[in-house]
Amino acid sequence: IFYSANPAILVIFLGPPQFKPVGKGNKLLFAINTNWDLFFDSNGNRYYLLNTDYWLEAPDPVKGPWTIARSLPETLHQLPANPNWDDVRANIPGKVAKHAPAVIVSTEPAEMIVTQGEPTFTPIPGTSLMQVANTDSTVFLHSKEGQFYYLVAGRWFRAGNLGGPWKAATMDLPDDFRMIPDDSPAAFVKASVRGTREAADAVLLASVPKRV
């Protein structure tokens, strides 16, 4: 679990980066074990990463450092007219971003928490919990414990600070999570808190047969 207080993107490879040629006669290779559009130009020995509508470049796909690409190699301009590359070709040469995000690269499953600057908090009445307000992630600070709690994919993790290290916490959450008021914007998390009515309902709902 990675953390950034500045704009950042998370690039995940399923193991060490692997590349294949985009086509015959082109010295451009593409990464096959990530869902990002990431290419290696063997002529210039540089890596190029498409982030929405602009490009980043680096000398190493894992270590970086990733910077804004001011121009693209000819090999990218020569991408085959193949439906697989339509979205990429639509962004060549792409825009030039003013600021590059931090690029965090992992070769194993990972998650990322990004806050807009240092974390800000919204207290939850009747509990010692404060929800981190300036992030799209579901993160809380337990003020008495001084511990952060992060909910992702139905599982809870705990750490003394947002930078980790994070440890599994699903089985021993503080009682405060069960006490979150039903009318709180954070009440949805109780479906992932053991011992709550919402969690029991979620189990029942998941057991209902569905027609495919």
mmCIF file of C-alpha atoms in Angstrom:
data_model
loop_
_atom_site.group_PDB
_atom_site.id
_atom_site.type_symbol
_atom_site.label_atom_id
_atom_site.label_comp_id
_atom_site.label_asym_id
_atom_site.label_seq_id
_atom_site.Cartn_x
_atom_site.Cartn_y
_atom_site.Cartn_z
ATOM 1 C CA ILE A 1 0.000 0.000 0.000
ATOM 2 C CA PHE A 2 1.579 3.230 -1.174
ATOM 3 C CA TYR A 3 0.782 6.780 -0.078
ATOM 4 C CA SER A 4 1.253 10.168 -1.711
ATOM 5 C CA ALA A 5 0.199 13.642 -0.619
ATOM 6 C CA ASN A 6 0.693 14.853 -4.190
ATOM 7 C CA PRO A 7 -0.839 13.781 -7.517
ATOM 8 C CA ALA A 8 0.345 10.257 -8.289
ATOM 9 C CA ILE A 9 -0.408 7.247 -10.444
ATOM 10 C CA LEU A 10 0.171 3.575 -9.661
ATOM 11 C CA VAL A 11 1.561 1.337 -12.396
ATOM 12 C CA ILE A 12 1.364 -2.382 -11.590
ATOM 13 C CA PHE A 13 3.261 -5.085 -13.433
ATOM 14 C CA LEU A 14 2.415 -8.741 -12.861
ATOM 15 C CA GLY A 15 5.978 -9.644 -12.069
ATOM 16 C CA PRO A 16 9.048 -8.153 -13.774
ATOM 17 C CA PRO A 17 8.172 -6.006 -16.816
ATOM 18 C CA GLN A 18 7.767 -7.997 -20.031
ATOM 19 C CA PHE A 19 7.644 -6.564 -23.549
ATOM 20 C CA LYS A 20 6.732 -7.705 -27.062
ATOM 21 C CA PRO A 21 7.218 -5.976 -30.440
ATOM 22 C CA VAL A 22 4.222 -3.992 -31.630
ATOM 23 C CA GLY A 23 4.721 -5.362 -35.139
ATOM 24 C CA LYS A 24 7.196 -6.345 -37.808
ATOM 25 C CA GLY A 25 9.630 -3.684 -38.907
ATOM 26 C CA ASN A 26 9.040 -1.485 -35.853
ATOM 27 C CA LYS A 27 11.625 -1.368 -33.077
ATOM 28 C CA LEU A 28 8.967 -0.349 -30.567
ATOM 29 C CA LEU A 29 7.946 -2.817 -27.863
ATOM 30 C CA PHE A 30 4.900 -2.720 -25.596
ATOM 31 C CA ALA A 31 4.444 -3.975 -22.035
ATOM 32 C CA ILE A 32 2.300 -7.109 -21.934
ATOM 33 C CA ASN A 33 1.902 -7.558 -18.161
ATOM 34 C CA THR A 34 0.358 -4.225 -17.185
ATOM 35 C CA ASN A 35 -2.903 -2.536 -18.137
ATOM 36 C CA TRP A 36 -1.087 0.735 -18.861
ATOM 37 C CA ASP A 37 -0.015 1.823 -22.341
ATOM 38 C CA LEU A 38 3.718 1.573 -21.774
ATOM 39 C CA PHE A 39 6.287 1.249 -24.549
ATOM 40 C CA PHE A 40 10.018 0.745 -24.981
ATOM 41 C CA ASP A 41 11.806 2.463 -27.846
ATOM 42 C CA SER A 42 14.840 0.281 -28.505
ATOM 43 C CA ASN A 43 16.386 2.957 -30.738
ATOM 44 C CA GLY A 44 16.631 5.527 -27.967
ATOM 45 C CA ASN A 45 16.581 3.034 -25.080
ATOM 46 C CA ARG A 46 13.745 4.954 -23.387
ATOM 47 C CA TYR A 47 10.369 3.985 -21.934
ATOM 48 C CA TYR A 48 7.178 5.926 -22.683
ATOM 49 C CA LEU A 49 4.003 5.860 -20.596
ATOM 50 C CA LEU A 50 0.650 7.281 -21.717
ATOM 51 C CA ASN A 51 -1.262 8.898 -18.840
ATOM 52 C CA THR A 52 -4.733 9.974 -20.074
ATOM 53 C CA ASP A 53 -3.706 12.386 -22.855
ATOM 54 C CA TYR A 54 -0.022 13.098 -22.235
ATOM 55 C CA TRP A 55 3.217 11.119 -22.143
ATOM 56 C CA LEU A 56 5.886 10.449 -19.558
ATOM 57 C CA GLU A 57 9.312 8.990 -20.215
ATOM 58 C CA ALA A 58 11.994 7.258 -18.160
ATOM 59 C CA PRO A 59 15.254 5.343 -18.575
ATOM 60 C CA ASP A 60 13.918 2.456 -16.451
ATOM 61 C CA PRO A 61 10.300 1.201 -16.231
ATOM 62 C CA VAL A 62 10.453 0.415 -12.511
ATOM 63 C CA LYS A 63 13.074 2.763 -11.057
ATOM 64 C CA GLY A 64 12.229 5.712 -13.326
ATOM 65 C CA PRO A 65 12.586 8.592 -12.835
ATOM 66 C CA TRP A 66 9.517 9.485 -14.900
ATOM 67 C CA THR A 67 9.397 12.961 -16.421
ATOM 68 C CA ILE A 68 7.162 14.730 -18.944
ATOM 69 C CA ALA A 69 7.967 13.656 -22.501
ATOM 70 C CA ARG A 70 8.486 16.752 -24.631
ATOM 71 C CA SER A 71 8.620 14.712 -27.837
ATOM 72 C CA LEU A 72 7.997 11.132 -28.899
ATOM 73 C CA PRO A 73 10.265 8.808 -30.884
ATOM 74 C CA GLU A 74 9.531 8.058 -34.514
ATOM 75 C CA THR A 75 8.721 4.458 -33.588
ATOM 76 C CA LEU A 76 5.618 5.631 -31.689
ATOM 77 C CA HIS A 77 4.516 7.734 -34.639
ATOM 78 C CA GLN A 78 4.730 4.563 -36.729
ATOM 79 C CA LEU A 79 2.342 2.487 -34.609
ATOM 80 C CA PRO A 80 0.442 0.013 -36.807
ATOM 81 C CA ALA A 81 -3.054 1.014 -37.924
ATOM 82 C CA ASN A 82 -4.533 -1.635 -35.656
ATOM 83 C CA PRO A 83 -7.681 -1.279 -33.506
ATOM 84 C CA ASN A 84 -5.564 -2.312 -30.496
ATOM 85 C CA TRP A 85 -3.648 0.949 -30.797
ATOM 86 C CA ASP A 86 -6.500 3.325 -31.693
ATOM 87 C CA ASP A 87 -6.572 4.989 -28.265
ATOM 88 C CA VAL A 88 -2.810 5.356 -28.243
ATOM 89 C CA ARG A 89 -2.614 6.733 -31.776
ATOM 90 C CA ALA A 90 -5.322 9.279 -30.870
ATOM 91 C CA ASN A 91 -2.892 10.703 -28.301
ATOM 92 C CA ILE A 92 0.169 11.007 -30.514
ATOM 93 C CA PRO A 93 1.893 13.396 -30.085
ATOM 94 C CA GLY A 94 -0.437 14.110 -27.145
ATOM 95 C CA LYS A 95 -0.561 17.143 -24.909
ATOM 96 C CA VAL A 96 2.366 18.487 -22.889
ATOM 97 C CA ALA A 97 1.457 18.460 -19.210
ATOM 98 C CA LYS A 98 2.613 21.289 -16.966
ATOM 99 C CA HIS A 99 3.342 19.021 -14.034
ATOM 100 C CA ALA A 100 4.192 15.332 -13.934
ATOM 101 C CA PRO A 101 2.529 13.167 -11.284
ATOM 102 C CA ALA A 102 4.587 10.902 -9.109
ATOM 103 C CA VAL A 103 4.752 7.498 -10.790
ATOM 104 C CA ILE A 104 4.737 4.635 -8.325
ATOM 105 C CA VAL A 105 5.586 1.284 -9.886
ATOM 106 C CA SER A 106 5.005 -2.121 -8.320
ATOM 107 C CA THR A 107 5.759 -5.612 -9.623
ATOM 108 C CA GLU A 108 3.253 -7.173 -7.231
ATOM 109 C CA PRO A 109 -0.392 -6.448 -6.329
ATOM 110 C CA ALA A 110 -0.663 -3.020 -4.711
ATOM 111 C CA GLU A 111 -3.009 -0.217 -3.727
ATOM 112 C CA MET A 112 -2.430 3.512 -3.381
ATOM 113 C CA ILE A 113 -3.831 6.260 -1.165
ATOM 114 C CA VAL A 114 -3.561 9.799 -2.532
ATOM 115 C CA THR A 115 -4.515 12.875 -0.528
ATOM 116 C CA GLN A 116 -4.773 16.402 -1.864
ATOM 117 C CA GLY A 117 -1.956 17.753 0.265
ATOM 118 C CA GLU A 118 -1.562 16.761 3.888
ATOM 119 C CA PRO A 119 -4.574 14.776 5.189
ATOM 120 C CA THR A 120 -7.598 16.612 6.559
ATOM 121 C CA PHE A 121 -10.197 14.979 8.783
ATOM 122 C CA THR A 122 -13.933 14.838 9.365
ATOM 123 C CA PRO A 123 -14.875 13.644 12.885
ATOM 124 C CA ILE A 124 -17.584 10.969 13.128
ATOM 125 C CA PRO A 125 -19.998 11.790 15.992
ATOM 126 C CA GLY A 126 -20.196 9.336 18.866
ATOM 127 C CA THR A 127 -16.888 7.691 17.995
ATOM 128 C CA SER A 128 -13.150 8.292 18.188
ATOM 129 C CA LEU A 129 -12.959 7.995 14.424
ATOM 130 C CA MET A 130 -12.056 10.720 11.974
ATOM 131 C CA GLN A 131 -12.418 10.090 8.254
ATOM 132 C CA VAL A 132 -9.698 11.373 5.959
ATOM 133 C CA ALA A 133 -11.647 13.908 3.918
ATOM 134 C CA ASN A 134 -9.310 14.879 1.079
ATOM 135 C CA THR A 135 -8.934 11.498 -0.607
ATOM 136 C CA ASP A 136 -11.025 9.202 -2.776
ATOM 137 C CA SER A 137 -9.884 6.254 -0.655
ATOM 138 C CA THR A 138 -11.742 5.041 2.436
ATOM 139 C CA VAL A 139 -9.371 5.919 5.268
ATOM 140 C CA PHE A 140 -9.960 6.679 8.952
ATOM 141 C CA LEU A 141 -7.844 7.796 11.874
ATOM 142 C CA HIS A 142 -8.695 6.356 15.283
ATOM 143 C CA SER A 143 -7.766 9.301 17.472
ATOM 144 C CA LYS A 144 -7.350 7.351 20.718
ATOM 145 C CA GLU A 145 -5.190 4.650 19.176
ATOM 146 C CA GLY A 146 -3.355 6.972 16.813
ATOM 147 C CA GLN A 147 -3.837 4.352 14.082
ATOM 148 C CA PHE A 148 -5.033 4.713 10.502
ATOM 149 C CA TYR A 149 -7.515 2.216 9.024
ATOM 150 C CA TYR A 150 -7.881 1.666 5.291
ATOM 151 C CA LEU A 151 -10.743 -0.224 3.635
ATOM 152 C CA VAL A 152 -10.084 -1.613 0.178
ATOM 153 C CA ALA A 153 -11.780 -4.494 -1.668
ATOM 154 C CA GLY A 154 -13.731 -5.367 1.469
ATOM 155 C CA ARG A 155 -10.634 -5.768 3.640
ATOM 156 C CA TRP A 156 -9.242 -3.548 6.383
ATOM 157 C CA PHE A 157 -5.620 -2.609 6.991
ATOM 158 C CA ARG A 158 -3.991 -0.732 9.891
ATOM 159 C CA ALA A 159 -0.895 1.472 10.145
ATOM 160 C CA GLY A 160 0.608 4.046 12.485
ATOM 161 C CA ASN A 161 0.918 6.492 9.585
ATOM 162 C CA LEU A 162 -0.269 6.665 6.003
ATOM 163 C CA GLY A 163 3.158 5.683 4.744
ATOM 164 C CA GLY A 164 2.816 2.289 6.449
ATOM 165 C CA PRO A 165 3.793 -0.395 7.009
ATOM 166 C CA TRP A 166 0.212 -1.665 6.777
ATOM 167 C CA LYS A 167 -1.048 -4.849 8.439
ATOM 168 C CA ALA A 168 -4.313 -6.777 8.137
ATOM 169 C CA ALA A 169 -6.974 -5.497 10.550
ATOM 170 C CA THR A 170 -10.263 -7.016 9.363
ATOM 171 C CA MET A 171 -10.517 -9.421 12.304
ATOM 172 C CA ASP A 172 -9.864 -6.943 15.133
ATOM 173 C CA LEU A 173 -11.317 -3.543 14.252
ATOM 174 C CA PRO A 174 -12.031 -1.138 17.134
ATOM 175 C CA ASP A 175 -15.654 -1.136 18.357
ATOM 176 C CA ASP A 176 -15.983 2.452 17.144
ATOM 177 C CA PHE A 177 -16.562 1.171 13.611
ATOM 178 C CA ARG A 178 -19.716 -0.609 14.780
ATOM 179 C CA MET A 179 -20.869 2.637 16.395
ATOM 180 C CA ILE A 180 -20.801 4.759 13.233
ATOM 181 C CA PRO A 181 -24.258 6.428 13.066
ATOM 182 C CA ASP A 182 -26.581 5.122 10.369
ATOM 183 C CA ASP A 183 -27.026 8.632 8.989
ATOM 184 C CA SER A 184 -23.259 9.204 8.679
ATOM 185 C CA PRO A 185 -21.796 9.443 5.158
ATOM 186 C CA ALA A 186 -19.327 6.810 6.389
ATOM 187 C CA ALA A 187 -22.057 4.323 7.374
ATOM 188 C CA PHE A 188 -21.503 2.295 4.203
ATOM 189 C CA VAL A 189 -18.320 0.813 5.687
ATOM 190 C CA LYS A 190 -20.320 -1.111 8.287
ATOM 191 C CA ALA A 191 -21.095 -3.701 5.614
ATOM 192 C CA SER A 192 -17.411 -4.607 5.948
ATOM 193 C CA VAL A 193 -17.311 -4.541 9.780
ATOM 194 C CA ARG A 194 -17.732 -7.911 11.462
ATOM 195 C CA GLY A 195 -20.636 -8.185 13.894
ATOM 196 C CA THR A 196 -22.801 -5.470 12.348
ATOM 197 C CA ARG A 197 -26.267 -5.964 10.914
ATOM 198 C CA GLU A 198 -25.015 -4.491 7.656
ATOM 199 C CA ALA A 199 -22.257 -7.099 7.410
ATOM 200 C CA ALA A 200 -24.744 -9.916 8.069
ATOM 201 C CA ASP A 201 -27.069 -8.509 5.404
ATOM 202 C CA ALA A 202 -24.158 -8.324 2.961
ATOM 203 C CA VAL A 203 -23.387 -12.007 3.554
ATOM 204 C CA LEU A 204 -27.021 -12.960 2.963
ATOM 205 C CA LEU A 205 -27.192 -10.863 -0.180
ATOM 206 C CA ALA A 206 -24.023 -12.465 -1.524
ATOM 207 C CA SER A 207 -25.525 -15.937 -0.966
ATOM 208 C CA VAL A 208 -28.637 -15.254 -3.042
ATOM 209 C CA PRO A 209 -28.396 -17.181 -6.345
ATOM 210 C CA LYS A 210 -28.155 -14.961 -9.385
ATOM 211 C CA ARG A 211 -29.242 -15.781 -12.903
ATOM 212 C CA VAL A 212 -26.465 -15.222 -15.403
#
